[in-house]
Structure formats: C-alpha cells, structure tokens
Short mmCIF file of C-alpha atoms in Angstrom, two decimals:
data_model
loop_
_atom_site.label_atom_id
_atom_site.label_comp_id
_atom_site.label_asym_id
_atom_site.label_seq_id
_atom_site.Cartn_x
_atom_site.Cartn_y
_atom_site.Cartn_z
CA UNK A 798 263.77 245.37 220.34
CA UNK A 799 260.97 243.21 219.94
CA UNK A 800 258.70 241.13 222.45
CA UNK A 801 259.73 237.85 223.19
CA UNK A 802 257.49 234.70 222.33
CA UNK A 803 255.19 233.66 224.99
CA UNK A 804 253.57 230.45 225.63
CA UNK A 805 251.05 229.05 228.18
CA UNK A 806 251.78 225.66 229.67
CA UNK A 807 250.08 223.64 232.43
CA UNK A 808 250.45 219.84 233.92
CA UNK A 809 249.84 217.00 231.42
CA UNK A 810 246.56 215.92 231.92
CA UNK A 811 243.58 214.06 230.45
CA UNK A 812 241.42 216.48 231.49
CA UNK A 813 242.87 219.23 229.15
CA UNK A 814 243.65 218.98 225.96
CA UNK A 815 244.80 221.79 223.26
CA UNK A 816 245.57 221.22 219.82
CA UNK A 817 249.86 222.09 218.99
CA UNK A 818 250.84 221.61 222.26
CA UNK A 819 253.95 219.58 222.76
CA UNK A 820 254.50 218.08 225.89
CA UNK A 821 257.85 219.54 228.17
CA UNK A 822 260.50 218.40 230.92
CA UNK A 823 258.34 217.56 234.10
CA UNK A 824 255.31 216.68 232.86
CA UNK A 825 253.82 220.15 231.46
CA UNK A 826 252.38 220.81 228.19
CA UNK A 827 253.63 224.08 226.03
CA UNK A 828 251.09 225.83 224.03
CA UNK A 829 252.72 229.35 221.89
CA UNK A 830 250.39 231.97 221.80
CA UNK A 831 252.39 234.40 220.30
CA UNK A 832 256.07 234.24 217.93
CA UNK A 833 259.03 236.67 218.95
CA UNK A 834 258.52 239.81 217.70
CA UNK A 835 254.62 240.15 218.14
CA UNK A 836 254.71 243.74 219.68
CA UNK A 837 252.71 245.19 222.08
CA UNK A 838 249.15 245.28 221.39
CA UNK A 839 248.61 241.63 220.01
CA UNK A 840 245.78 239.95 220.69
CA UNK A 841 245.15 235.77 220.56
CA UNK A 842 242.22 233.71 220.67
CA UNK A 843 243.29 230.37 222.51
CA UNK A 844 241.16 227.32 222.38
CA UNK A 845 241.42 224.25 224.39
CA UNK A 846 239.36 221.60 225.98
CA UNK A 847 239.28 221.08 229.64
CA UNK A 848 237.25 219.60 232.64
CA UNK A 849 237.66 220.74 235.99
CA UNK A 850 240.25 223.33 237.43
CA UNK A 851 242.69 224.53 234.95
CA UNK A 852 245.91 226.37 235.84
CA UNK A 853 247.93 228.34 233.07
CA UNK A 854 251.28 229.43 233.43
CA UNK A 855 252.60 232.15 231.17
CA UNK A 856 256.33 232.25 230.20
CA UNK A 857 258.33 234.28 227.61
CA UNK A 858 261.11 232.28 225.71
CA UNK A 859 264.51 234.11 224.38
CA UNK A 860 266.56 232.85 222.38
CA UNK A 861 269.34 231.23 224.70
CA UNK A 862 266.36 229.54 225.82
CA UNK A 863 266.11 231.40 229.25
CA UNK A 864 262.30 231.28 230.61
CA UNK A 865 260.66 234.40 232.28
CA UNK A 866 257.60 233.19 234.15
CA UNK A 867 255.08 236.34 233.42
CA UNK A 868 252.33 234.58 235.28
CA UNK A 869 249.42 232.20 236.91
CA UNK A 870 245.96 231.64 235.90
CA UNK A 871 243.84 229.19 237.61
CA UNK A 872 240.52 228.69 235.75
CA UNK A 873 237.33 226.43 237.71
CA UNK A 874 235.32 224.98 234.78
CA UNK A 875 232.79 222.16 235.09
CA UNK A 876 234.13 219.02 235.73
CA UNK A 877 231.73 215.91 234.59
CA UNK A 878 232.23 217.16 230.79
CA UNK A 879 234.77 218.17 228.49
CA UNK A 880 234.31 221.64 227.45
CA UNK A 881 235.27 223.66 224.71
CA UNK A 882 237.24 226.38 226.53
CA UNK A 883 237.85 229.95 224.48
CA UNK A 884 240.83 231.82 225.75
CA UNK A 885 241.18 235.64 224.83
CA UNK A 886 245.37 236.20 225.36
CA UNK A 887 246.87 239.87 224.63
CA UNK A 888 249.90 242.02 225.21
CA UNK A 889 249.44 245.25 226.09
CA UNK A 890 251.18 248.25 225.48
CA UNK A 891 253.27 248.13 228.23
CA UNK A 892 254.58 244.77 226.99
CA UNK A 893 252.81 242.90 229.70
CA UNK A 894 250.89 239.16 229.00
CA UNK A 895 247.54 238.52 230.06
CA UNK A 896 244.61 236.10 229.89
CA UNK A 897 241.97 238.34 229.73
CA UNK A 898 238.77 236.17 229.35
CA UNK A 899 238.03 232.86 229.36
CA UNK A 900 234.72 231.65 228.40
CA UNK A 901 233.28 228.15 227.97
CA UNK A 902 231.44 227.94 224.79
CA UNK A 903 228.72 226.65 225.54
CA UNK A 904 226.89 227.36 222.28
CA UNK A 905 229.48 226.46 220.02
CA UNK A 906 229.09 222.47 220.17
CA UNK A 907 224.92 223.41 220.11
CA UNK A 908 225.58 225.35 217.05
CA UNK A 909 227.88 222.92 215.02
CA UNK A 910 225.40 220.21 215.92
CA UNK A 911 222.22 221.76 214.80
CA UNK A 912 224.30 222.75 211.26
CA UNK A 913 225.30 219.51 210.82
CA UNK A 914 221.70 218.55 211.34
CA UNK A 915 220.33 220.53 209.30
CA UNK A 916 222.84 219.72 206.38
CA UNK A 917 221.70 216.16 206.64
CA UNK A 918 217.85 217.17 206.68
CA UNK A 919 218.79 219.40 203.33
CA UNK A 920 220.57 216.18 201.91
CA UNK A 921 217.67 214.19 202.58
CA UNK A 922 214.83 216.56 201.15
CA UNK A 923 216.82 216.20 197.82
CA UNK A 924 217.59 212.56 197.91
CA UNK A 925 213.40 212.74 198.20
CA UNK A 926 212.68 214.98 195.59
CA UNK A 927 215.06 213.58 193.14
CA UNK A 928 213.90 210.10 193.25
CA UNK A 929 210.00 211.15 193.22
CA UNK A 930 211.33 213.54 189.97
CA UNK A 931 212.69 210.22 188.75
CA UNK A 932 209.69 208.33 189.75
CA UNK A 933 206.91 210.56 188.33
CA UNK A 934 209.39 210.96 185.05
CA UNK A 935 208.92 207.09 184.99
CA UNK A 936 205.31 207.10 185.35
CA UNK A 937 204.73 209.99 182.43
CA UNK A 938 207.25 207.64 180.08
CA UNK A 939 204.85 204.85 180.75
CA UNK A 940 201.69 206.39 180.48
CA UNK A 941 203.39 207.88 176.99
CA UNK A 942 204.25 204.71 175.80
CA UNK A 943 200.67 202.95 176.58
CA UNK A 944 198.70 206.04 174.70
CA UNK A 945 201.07 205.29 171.74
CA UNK A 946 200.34 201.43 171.94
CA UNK A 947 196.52 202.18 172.42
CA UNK A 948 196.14 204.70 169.93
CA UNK A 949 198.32 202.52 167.58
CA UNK A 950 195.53 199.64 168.41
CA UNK A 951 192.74 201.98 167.46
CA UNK A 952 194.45 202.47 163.90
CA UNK A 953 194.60 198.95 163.36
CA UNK A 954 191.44 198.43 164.31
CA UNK A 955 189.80 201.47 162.13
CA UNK A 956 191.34 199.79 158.52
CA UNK A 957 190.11 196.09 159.59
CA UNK A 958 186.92 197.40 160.03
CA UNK A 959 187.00 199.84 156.64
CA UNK A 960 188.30 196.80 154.92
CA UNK A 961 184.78 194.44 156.59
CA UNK A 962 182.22 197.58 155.47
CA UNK A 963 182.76 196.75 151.43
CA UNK A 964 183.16 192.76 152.27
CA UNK A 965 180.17 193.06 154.18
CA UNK A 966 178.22 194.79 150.90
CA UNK A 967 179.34 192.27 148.60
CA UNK A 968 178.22 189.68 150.48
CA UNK A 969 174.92 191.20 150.75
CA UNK A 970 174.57 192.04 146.84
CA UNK A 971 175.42 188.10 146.00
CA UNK A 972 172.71 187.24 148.99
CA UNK A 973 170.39 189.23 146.87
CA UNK A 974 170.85 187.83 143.34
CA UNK A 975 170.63 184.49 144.43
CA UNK A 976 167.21 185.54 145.70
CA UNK A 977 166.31 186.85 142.31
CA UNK A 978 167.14 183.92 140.90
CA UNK A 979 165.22 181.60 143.27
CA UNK A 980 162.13 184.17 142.34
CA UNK A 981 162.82 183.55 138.83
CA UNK A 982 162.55 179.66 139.38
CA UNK A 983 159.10 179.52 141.18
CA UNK A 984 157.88 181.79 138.69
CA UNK A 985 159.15 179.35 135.54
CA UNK A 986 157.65 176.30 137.76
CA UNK A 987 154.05 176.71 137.95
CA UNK A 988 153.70 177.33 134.13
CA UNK A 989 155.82 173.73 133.77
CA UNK A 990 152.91 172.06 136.15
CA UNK A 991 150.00 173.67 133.82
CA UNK A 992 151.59 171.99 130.85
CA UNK A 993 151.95 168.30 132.55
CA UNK A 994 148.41 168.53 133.50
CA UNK A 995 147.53 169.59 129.99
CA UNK A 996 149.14 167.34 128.21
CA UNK A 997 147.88 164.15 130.18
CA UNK A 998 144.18 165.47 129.90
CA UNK A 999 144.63 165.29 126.18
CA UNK A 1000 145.72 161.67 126.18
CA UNK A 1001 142.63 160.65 128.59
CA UNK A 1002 140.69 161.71 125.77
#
C-alpha cells in the first residue's frame, strides 16, 4: 500500500504565516505537504513566513482520520522581521518524513525588489523615448509645414515681381516719348520768336 498524507502543523500565530493552511482543534494550523499515495522518495518545497522560533510537527493522516505524529522540528529564525522561510520536506525510502533544510531566503525579497525596479526603470525609458519620438515628429511636421509656407511665399513673390519688370518698361518707354515730344516743342519755338520779331521790324518801317 501506499504512504499516507502528511502534513506539518504548528500553534496559530501571527508570527507565522503559510499560504493553504487551515486552522485545527486547539489552536494549530495544518499545512499538507504531501497527498496519500506519494511514495517513498517524494520531495516538497514548503514555504512560509515566520519570525522568531518556529516549531513543526509532522503527522500522517489515514483515512478513519487516525493521526500518527512522525515528528518535531523547532526552527530559531530572526525575530524583529518577517522572513520568507524555504522548507525542503521529503520521504525517504524507508517511508520515513523529514524536514531536511530550512533556509531563510534572504535573497529572494532582494531579488523580486530589484526586478520590479528595474521593470519600472524599463517602463520609464520608453515612456521617455516615445514622447521625445512624438515630440521631435512634431517639430519635423512643423518645420515641414513652414518650408512649404515660405517657399510658397517666394513663388508669390517671384510672379509679382515678373509681372513689375514689363510695367516697369512701359512706364519708362512713355517717360521717354513724352521727352521727345517736349524736344520737339522747344525746337518749333524759337523759329515762332524769329518770325514775331520779323514781322514787327517790318511794320516799324
């Protein structure tokens, strides 16, 4: 037949806590580390959270509910701080429970903080980059649109002054015929003068 399930339990307490336990007769706490039929040679991890002195009792459970104590472990951990506590439970060959480490992990908390850390340092590096992307994308859109307003100026500017250039030339060929005409007068003049003086010279006479 096959092992029988085994379980650790130890006095309800604030200073130790375990995730699935469920709380017994008397005060105790019940933690199963391994279901009926686990064999010899199974291995569990147990983790739990304790301050201070901690003191594990083993116990098999059968099915008429009969409890074999299969022993006592009494554990001295720091006690200012909870403490993540890692338990290493097997059954050996013979059949026979035991807690054969039991390590605080020290490193563990260290470790999940400095992840998390660093996760929010990644998340913040993009936030950064992605709103100066978005800003220098801005800036280029900008600077896009005011070369195609300028150089849309310039064009506007190049026909008004095209259109001045021949303006500009007629102006100066009417400038000039009026000139020729003006020429044209002085010249016609003087010969009118002669003839006045002429003509009163011959009535003097």
């Amino acid at each position: 037949s096959g092992t029988p399930a085994v379980a650790l339990e130890w006095k309800d307490s604030e200073a130790i806590e375990a995730e699935g336990s469920e709380v017994q007769e008397g005060g105790r706490r019940r933690l199963l580390v391994f279901e009926a039929q686990a064999g010899p040679g199974a291995e569990a991890e147990v983790n739990m959270r304790c301050r201070g002195a901690l003191e594990l009792t083993a116990v098999s459970l059968v099915k008429d509910g009969e409890e074999t104590i299969l022993g006592t472990w009494k554990l001295d951990f720091p006690g200012k701080e909870m403490h993540e506590v890692e338990l290493q439970c097997a059954i050996d060959l013979n059949g026979l429970f035991s807690v054969s480490k039991a390590a605080v992990c020290t490193g563990k908390e260290q470790a999940e903080a400095e992840a998390k850390a660093a996760a929010e340092v990644k998340a913040k590096e993009e936030e950064e980059s992605k709103a100066k992307a978005e800003a220098e994308a801005a800036v280029a859109k900008e600077k896009a649109e005011e070369e195609a307003k300028k150089a849309g100026e310039e064009g506007e500017t190049k026909n008004e002054g095209e259109e001045e250039e021949p303006k500009k030339e007629v102006e100066e060929g009417e400038t000039q015929k009026e000139g020729q005409e003006e020429e044209a007068d002085k010249v016609s003049k003087p010969d009118e003068a002669e003839e006045g003086s002429k003509a009163e010279g011959a009535a003097e006479e």
